[in-house]
PDB file of C-alpha atoms in Angstrom:
ATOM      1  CA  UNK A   1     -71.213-111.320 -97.237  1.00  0.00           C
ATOM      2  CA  UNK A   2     -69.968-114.472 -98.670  1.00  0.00           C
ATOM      3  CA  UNK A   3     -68.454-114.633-102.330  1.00  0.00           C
ATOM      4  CA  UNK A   4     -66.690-115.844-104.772  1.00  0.00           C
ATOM      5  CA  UNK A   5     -64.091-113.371-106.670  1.00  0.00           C
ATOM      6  CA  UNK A   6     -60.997-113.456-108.642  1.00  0.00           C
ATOM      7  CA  UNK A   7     -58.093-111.672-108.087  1.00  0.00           C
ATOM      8  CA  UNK A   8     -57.192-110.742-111.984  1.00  0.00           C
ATOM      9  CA  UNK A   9     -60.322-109.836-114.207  1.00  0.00           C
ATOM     10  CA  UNK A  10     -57.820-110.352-117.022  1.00  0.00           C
ATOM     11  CA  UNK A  11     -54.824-112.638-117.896  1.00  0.00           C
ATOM     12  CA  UNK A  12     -52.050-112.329-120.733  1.00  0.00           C
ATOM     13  CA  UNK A  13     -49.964-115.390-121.534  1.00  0.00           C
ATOM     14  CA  UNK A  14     -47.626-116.448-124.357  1.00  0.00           C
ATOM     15  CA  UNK A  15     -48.185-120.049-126.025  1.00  0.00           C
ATOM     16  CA  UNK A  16     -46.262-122.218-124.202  1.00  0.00           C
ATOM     17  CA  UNK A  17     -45.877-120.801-120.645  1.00  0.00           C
ATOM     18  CA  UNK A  18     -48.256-122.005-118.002  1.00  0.00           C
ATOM     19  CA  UNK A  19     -51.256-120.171-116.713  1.00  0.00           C
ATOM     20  CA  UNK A  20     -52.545-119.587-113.313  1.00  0.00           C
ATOM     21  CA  UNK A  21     -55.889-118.449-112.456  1.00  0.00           C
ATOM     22  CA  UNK A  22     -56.705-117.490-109.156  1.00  0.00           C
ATOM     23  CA  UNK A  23     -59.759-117.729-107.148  1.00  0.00           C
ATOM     24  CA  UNK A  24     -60.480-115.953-103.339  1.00  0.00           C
ATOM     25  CA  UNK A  25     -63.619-117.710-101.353  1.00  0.00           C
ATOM     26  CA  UNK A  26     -65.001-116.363 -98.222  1.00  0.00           C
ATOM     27  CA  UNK A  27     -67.183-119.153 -97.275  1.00  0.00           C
ATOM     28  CA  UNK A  28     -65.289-121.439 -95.425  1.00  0.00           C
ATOM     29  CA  UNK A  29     -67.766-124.497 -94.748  1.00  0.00           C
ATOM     30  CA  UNK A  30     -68.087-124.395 -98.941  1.00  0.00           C
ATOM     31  CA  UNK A  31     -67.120-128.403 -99.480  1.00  0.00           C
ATOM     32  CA  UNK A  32     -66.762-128.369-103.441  1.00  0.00           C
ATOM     33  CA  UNK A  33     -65.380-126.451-106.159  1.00  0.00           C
ATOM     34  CA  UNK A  34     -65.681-126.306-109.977  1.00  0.00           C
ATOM     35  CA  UNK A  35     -63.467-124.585-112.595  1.00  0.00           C
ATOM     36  CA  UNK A  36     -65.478-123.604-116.065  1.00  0.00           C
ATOM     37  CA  UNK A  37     -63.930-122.469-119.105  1.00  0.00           C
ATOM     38  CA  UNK A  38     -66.350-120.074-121.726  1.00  0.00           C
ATOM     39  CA  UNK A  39     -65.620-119.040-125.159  1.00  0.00           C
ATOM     40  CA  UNK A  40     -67.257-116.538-126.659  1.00  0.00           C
ATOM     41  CA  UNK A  41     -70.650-116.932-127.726  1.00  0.00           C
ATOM     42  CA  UNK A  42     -70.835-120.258-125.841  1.00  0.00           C
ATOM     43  CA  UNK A  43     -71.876-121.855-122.617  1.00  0.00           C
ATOM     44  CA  UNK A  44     -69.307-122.756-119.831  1.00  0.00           C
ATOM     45  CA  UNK A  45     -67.705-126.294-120.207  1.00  0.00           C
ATOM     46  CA  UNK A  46     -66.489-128.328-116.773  1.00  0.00           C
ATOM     47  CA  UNK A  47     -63.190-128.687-116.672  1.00  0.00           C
ATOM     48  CA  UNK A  48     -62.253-129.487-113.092  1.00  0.00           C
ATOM     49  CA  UNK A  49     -63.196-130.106-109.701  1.00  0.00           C
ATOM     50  CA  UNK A  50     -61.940-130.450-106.672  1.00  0.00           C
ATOM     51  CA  UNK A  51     -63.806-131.894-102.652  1.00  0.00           C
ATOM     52  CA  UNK A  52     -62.747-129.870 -99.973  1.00  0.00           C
ATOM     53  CA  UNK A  53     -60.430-132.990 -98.649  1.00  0.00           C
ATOM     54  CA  UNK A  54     -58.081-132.447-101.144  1.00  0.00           C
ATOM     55  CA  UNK A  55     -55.265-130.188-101.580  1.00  0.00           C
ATOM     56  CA  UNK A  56     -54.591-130.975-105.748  1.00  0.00           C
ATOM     57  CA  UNK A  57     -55.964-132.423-108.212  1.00  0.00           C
ATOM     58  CA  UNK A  58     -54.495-132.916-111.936  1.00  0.00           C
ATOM     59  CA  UNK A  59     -56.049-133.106-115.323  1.00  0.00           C
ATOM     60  CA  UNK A  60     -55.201-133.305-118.458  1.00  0.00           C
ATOM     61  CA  UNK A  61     -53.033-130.375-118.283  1.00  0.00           C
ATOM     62  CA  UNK A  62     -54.726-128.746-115.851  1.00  0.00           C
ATOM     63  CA  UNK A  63     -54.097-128.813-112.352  1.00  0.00           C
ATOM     64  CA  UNK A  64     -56.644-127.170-109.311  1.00  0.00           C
ATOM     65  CA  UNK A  65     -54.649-126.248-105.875  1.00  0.00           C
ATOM     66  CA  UNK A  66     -56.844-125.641-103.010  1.00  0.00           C
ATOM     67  CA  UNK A  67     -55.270-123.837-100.001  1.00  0.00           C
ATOM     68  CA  UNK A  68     -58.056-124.430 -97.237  1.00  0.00           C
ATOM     69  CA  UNK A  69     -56.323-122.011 -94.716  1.00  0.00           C
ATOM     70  CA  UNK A  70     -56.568-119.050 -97.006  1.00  0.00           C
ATOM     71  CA  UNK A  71     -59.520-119.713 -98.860  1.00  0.00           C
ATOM     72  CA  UNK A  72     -57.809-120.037-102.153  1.00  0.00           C
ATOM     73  CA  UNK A  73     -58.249-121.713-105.485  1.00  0.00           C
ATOM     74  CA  UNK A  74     -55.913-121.441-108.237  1.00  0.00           C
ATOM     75  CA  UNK A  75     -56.182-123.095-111.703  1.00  0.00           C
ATOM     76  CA  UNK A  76     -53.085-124.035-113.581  1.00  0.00           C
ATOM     77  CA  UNK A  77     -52.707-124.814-117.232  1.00  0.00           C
ATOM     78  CA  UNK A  78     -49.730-126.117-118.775  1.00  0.00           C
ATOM     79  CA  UNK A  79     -48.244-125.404-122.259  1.00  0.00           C
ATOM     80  CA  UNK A  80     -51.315-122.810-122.500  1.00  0.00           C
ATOM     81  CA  UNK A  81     -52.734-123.063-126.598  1.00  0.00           C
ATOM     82  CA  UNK A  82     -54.232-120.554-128.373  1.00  0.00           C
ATOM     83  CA  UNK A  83     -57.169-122.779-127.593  1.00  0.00           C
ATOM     84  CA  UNK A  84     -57.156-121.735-123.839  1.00  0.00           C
ATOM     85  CA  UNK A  85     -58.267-118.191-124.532  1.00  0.00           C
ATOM     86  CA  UNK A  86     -61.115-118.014-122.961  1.00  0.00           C
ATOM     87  CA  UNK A  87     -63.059-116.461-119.599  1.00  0.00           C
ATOM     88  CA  UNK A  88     -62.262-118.676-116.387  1.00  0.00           C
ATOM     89  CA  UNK A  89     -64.935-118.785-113.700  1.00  0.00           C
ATOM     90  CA  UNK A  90     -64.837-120.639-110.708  1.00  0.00           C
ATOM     91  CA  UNK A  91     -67.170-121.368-108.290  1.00  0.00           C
ATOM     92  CA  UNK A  92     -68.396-122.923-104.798  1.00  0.00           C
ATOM     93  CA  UNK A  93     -70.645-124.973-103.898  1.00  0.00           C
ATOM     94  CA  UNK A  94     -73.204-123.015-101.413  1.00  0.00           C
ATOM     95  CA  UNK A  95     -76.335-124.453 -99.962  1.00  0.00           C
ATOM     96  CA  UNK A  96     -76.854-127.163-102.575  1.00  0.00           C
ATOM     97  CA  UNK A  97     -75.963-124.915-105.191  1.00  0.00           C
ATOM     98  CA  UNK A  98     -73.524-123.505-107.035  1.00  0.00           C
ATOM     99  CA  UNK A  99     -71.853-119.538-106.533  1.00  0.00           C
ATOM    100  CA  UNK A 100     -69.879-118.308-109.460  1.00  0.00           C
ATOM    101  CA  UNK A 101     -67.177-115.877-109.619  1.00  0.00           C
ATOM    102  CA  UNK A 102     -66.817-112.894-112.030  1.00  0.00           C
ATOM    103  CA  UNK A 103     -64.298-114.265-114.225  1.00  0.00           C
ATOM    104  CA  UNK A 104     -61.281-114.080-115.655  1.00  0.00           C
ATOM    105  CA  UNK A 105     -60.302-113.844-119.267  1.00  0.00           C
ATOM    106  CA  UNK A 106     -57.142-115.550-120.293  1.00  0.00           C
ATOM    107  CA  UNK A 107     -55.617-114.049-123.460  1.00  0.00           C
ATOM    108  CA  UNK A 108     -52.785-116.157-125.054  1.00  0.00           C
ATOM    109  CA  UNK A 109     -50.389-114.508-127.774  1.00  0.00           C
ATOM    110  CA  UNK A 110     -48.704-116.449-130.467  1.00  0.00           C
TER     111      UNK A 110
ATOM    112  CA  UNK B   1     -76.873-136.935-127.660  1.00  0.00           C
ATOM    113  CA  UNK B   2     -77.224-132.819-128.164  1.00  0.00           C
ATOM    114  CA  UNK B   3     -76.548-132.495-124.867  1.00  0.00           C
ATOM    115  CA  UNK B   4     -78.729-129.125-123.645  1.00  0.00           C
ATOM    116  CA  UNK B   5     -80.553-126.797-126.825  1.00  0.00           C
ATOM    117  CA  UNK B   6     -81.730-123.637-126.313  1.00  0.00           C
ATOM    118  CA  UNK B   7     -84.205-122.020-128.484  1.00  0.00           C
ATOM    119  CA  UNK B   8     -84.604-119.351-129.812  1.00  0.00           C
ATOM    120  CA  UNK B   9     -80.596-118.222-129.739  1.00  0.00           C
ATOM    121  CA  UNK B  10     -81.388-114.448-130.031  1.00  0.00           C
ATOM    122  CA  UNK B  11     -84.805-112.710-129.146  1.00  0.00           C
ATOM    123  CA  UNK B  12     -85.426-108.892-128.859  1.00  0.00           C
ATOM    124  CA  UNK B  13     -88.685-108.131-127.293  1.00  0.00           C
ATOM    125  CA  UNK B  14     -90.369-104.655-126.284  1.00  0.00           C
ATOM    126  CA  UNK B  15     -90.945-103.409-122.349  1.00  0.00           C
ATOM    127  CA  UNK B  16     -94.034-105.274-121.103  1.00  0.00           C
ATOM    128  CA  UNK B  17     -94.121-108.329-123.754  1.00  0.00           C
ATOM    129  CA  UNK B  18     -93.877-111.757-122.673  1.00  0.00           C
ATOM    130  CA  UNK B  19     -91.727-114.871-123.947  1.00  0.00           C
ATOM    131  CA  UNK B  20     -90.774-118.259-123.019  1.00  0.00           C
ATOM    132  CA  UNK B  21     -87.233-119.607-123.217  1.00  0.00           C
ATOM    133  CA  UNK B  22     -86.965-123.540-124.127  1.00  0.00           C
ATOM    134  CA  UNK B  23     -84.358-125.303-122.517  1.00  0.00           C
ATOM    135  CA  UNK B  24     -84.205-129.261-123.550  1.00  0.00           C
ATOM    136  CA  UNK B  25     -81.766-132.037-122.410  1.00  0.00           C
ATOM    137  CA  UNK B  26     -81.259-135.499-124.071  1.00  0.00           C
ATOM    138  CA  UNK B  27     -79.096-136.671-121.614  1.00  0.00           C
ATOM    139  CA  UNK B  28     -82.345-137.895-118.756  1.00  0.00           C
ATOM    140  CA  UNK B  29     -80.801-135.468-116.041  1.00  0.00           C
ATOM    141  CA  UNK B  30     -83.017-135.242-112.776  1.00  0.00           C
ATOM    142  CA  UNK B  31     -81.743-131.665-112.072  1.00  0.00           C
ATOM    143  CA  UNK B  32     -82.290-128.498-114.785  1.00  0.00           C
ATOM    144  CA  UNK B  33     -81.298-124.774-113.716  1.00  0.00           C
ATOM    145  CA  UNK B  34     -81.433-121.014-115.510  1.00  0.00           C
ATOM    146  CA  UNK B  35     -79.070-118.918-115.333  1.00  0.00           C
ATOM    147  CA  UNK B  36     -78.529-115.333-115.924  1.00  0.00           C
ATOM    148  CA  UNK B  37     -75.216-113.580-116.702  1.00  0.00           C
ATOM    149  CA  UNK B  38     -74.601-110.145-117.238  1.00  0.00           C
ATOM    150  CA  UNK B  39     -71.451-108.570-118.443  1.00  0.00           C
ATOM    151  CA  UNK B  40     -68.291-108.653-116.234  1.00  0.00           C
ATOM    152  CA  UNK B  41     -70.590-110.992-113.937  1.00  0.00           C
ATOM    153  CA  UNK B  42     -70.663-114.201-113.066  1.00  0.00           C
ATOM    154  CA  UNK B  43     -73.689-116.554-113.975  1.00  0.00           C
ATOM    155  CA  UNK B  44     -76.377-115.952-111.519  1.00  0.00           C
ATOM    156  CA  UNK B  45     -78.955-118.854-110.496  1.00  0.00           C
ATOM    157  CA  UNK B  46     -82.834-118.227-111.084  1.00  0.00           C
ATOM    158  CA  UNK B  47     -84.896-120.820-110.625  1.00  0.00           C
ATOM    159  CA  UNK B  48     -83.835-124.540-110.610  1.00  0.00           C
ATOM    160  CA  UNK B  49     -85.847-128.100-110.201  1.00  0.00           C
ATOM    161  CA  UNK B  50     -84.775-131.337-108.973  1.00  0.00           C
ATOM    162  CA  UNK B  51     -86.869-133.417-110.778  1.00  0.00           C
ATOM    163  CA  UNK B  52     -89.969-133.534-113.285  1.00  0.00           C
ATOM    164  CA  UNK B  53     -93.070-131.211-111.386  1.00  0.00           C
ATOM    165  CA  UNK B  54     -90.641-129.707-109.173  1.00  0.00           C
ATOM    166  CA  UNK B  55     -89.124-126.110-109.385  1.00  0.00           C
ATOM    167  CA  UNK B  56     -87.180-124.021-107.007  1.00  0.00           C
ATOM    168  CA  UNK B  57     -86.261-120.025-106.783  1.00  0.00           C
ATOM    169  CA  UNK B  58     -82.574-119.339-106.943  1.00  0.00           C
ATOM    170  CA  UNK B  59     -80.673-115.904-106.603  1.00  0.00           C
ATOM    171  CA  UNK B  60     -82.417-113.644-108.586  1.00  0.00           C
ATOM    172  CA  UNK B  61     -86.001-115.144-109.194  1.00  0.00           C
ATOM    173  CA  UNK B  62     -88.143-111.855-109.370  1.00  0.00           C
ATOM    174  CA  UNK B  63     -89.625-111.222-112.861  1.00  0.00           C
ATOM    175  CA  UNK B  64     -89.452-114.878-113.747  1.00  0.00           C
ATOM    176  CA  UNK B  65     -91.254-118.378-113.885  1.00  0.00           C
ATOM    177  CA  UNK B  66     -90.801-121.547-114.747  1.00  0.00           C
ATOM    178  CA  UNK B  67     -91.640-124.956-115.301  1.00  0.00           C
ATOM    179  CA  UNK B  68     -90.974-128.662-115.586  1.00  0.00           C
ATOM    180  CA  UNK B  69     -94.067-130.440-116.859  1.00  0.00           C
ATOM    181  CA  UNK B  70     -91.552-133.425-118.847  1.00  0.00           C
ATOM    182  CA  UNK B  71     -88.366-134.289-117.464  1.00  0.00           C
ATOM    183  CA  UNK B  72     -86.485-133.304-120.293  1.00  0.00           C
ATOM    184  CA  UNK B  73     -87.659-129.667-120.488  1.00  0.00           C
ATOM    185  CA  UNK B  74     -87.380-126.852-118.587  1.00  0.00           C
ATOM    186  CA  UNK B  75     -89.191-123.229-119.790  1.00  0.00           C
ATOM    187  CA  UNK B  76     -88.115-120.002-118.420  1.00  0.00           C
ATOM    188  CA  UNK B  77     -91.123-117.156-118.972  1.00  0.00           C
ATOM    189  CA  UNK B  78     -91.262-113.819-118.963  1.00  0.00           C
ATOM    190  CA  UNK B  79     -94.452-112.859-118.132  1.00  0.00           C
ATOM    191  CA  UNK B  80     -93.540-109.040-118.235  1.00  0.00           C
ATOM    192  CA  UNK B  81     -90.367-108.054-119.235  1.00  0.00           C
ATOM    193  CA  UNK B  82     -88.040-105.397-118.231  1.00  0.00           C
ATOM    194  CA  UNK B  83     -84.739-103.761-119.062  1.00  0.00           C
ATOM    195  CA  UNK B  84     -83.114-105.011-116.712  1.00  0.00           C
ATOM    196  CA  UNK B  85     -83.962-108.819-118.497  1.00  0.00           C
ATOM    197  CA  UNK B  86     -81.682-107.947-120.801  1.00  0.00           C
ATOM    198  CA  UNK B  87     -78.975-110.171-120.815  1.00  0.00           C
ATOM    199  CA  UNK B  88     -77.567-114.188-121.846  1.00  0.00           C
ATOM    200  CA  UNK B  89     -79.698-117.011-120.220  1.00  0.00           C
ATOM    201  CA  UNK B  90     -78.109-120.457-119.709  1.00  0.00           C
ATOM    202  CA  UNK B  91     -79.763-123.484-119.102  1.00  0.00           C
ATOM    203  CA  UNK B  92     -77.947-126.471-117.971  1.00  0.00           C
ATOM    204  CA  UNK B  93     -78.992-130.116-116.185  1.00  0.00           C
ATOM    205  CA  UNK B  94     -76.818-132.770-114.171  1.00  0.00           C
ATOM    206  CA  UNK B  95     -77.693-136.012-112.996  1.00  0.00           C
ATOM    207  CA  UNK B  96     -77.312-135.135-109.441  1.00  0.00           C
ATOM    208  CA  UNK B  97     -76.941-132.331-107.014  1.00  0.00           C
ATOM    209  CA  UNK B  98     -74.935-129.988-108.463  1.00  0.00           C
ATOM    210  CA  UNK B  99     -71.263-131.973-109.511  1.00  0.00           C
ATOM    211  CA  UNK B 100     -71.342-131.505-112.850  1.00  0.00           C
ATOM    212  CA  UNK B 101     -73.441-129.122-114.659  1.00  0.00           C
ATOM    213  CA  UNK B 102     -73.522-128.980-118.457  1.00  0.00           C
ATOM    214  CA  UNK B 103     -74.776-125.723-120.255  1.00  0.00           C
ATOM    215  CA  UNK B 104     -76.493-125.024-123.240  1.00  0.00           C
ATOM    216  CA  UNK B 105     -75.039-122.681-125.877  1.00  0.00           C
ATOM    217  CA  UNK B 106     -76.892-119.244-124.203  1.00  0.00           C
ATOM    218  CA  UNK B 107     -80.404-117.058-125.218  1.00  0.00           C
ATOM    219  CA  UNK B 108     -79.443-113.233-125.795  1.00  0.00           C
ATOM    220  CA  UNK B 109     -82.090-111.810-124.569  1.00  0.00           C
ATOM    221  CA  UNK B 110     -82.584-107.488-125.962  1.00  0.00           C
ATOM    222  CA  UNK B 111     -85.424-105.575-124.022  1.00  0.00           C
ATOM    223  CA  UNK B 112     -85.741-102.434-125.282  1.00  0.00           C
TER     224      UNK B 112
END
């Protein structure tokens, strides 16, 4: 079946280094993709998104790579903060709407 | 602007009672959607609507309704609920297809 998964459920990181979150898709005709960040006890926030035309796209210290050929999205944060800790989920856009993935929870020491 | 509200925040309800979650948006969004997510899960679609009067089923519909008499609200009911309910519901609205969705701040839902 078609789905959306991450490779790490969980992701340890010191303040400072940069972060990459992964994210497998099997659904290759899936056009747009979305990166959400959720703290605890909250809802997910947008953070980034990237068409299925592009390869990269930067934000304010985040950056989304898509790799087409292997079905791959990967989220990269630079200078992670103690802010960052939080759950990652990705997901695909899938017959008007959206697929999410499990998850990943990004943990960053002091 | 609030953005999207969710009331109540925290509800615990018995096998069989029924409730209605409020979801409200100040932000005049065509498109509102409830989710369900579940620990070590994803967020899981239920029903969605494109527009005031309109709703849609989603992944996991069964055991829910739901409805968009004003544009600004959307109501997720329980008409019956079940232990397997339990979990964190999260409304959220764009202004278009599905680009950007922002989410309220969750319902913990207990069935016991």
């Amino acid at each position: 079946g078609e789905s959306v998964g991450l490779h790490l459920p969980t992701l340890s990181v010191q303040e400072g280094d940069n972060s990459i979150i992964n994210c497998a898709y099997s659904n290759s005709a899936s056009d747009y993709f979305i990166w959400y960040k959720q703290e605890s006890g909250k809802g997910p926030q947008f953070i980034i998104d990237i068409r299925s035309n592009m390869d990269k796209r930067q934000g304010q210290r985040v950056t989304v790579l898509l790799n087409k050929t292997v079905k791959h999205l990967s989220l990269q944060i630079a200078a992670t903060q103690p802010g960052d800790s939080a759950v990652y989920f990705c997901a695909e856009k899938k017959g008007g709407k959206l697929i999410f993935g499990q998850g990943t929870e990004l943990s960053v020491k002091p | 602007n609030a953005g999207v509200t969710q009331t109540p925040k925290f509800r615990v309800l018995k096998t069989g009672q029924s409730m209605t979650l409020l979801c409200a948006q100040d932000m005049n969004h065509e498109y509102m959607y409830w989710y369900r997510q579940d620990p070590g899960m994803g967020l899981r679609l239920i029903h969605y609507s494109v527009g005031e009067g309109t709703t849609a089923k989603g992944e996991v519909p069964d055991g829910y309704n739901v409805s968009r008499l004003k544009k600004q609200n959307f109501l997720l009911g329980l008409e019956s609920a079940a232990p397997s309910q339990t979990s964190v519901y999260f409304c959220a609205s764009s202004s278009g297809g599905i680009q950007t969705q922002y989410f309220g701040p969750g319902t913990r839902l207990l069935v016991l």
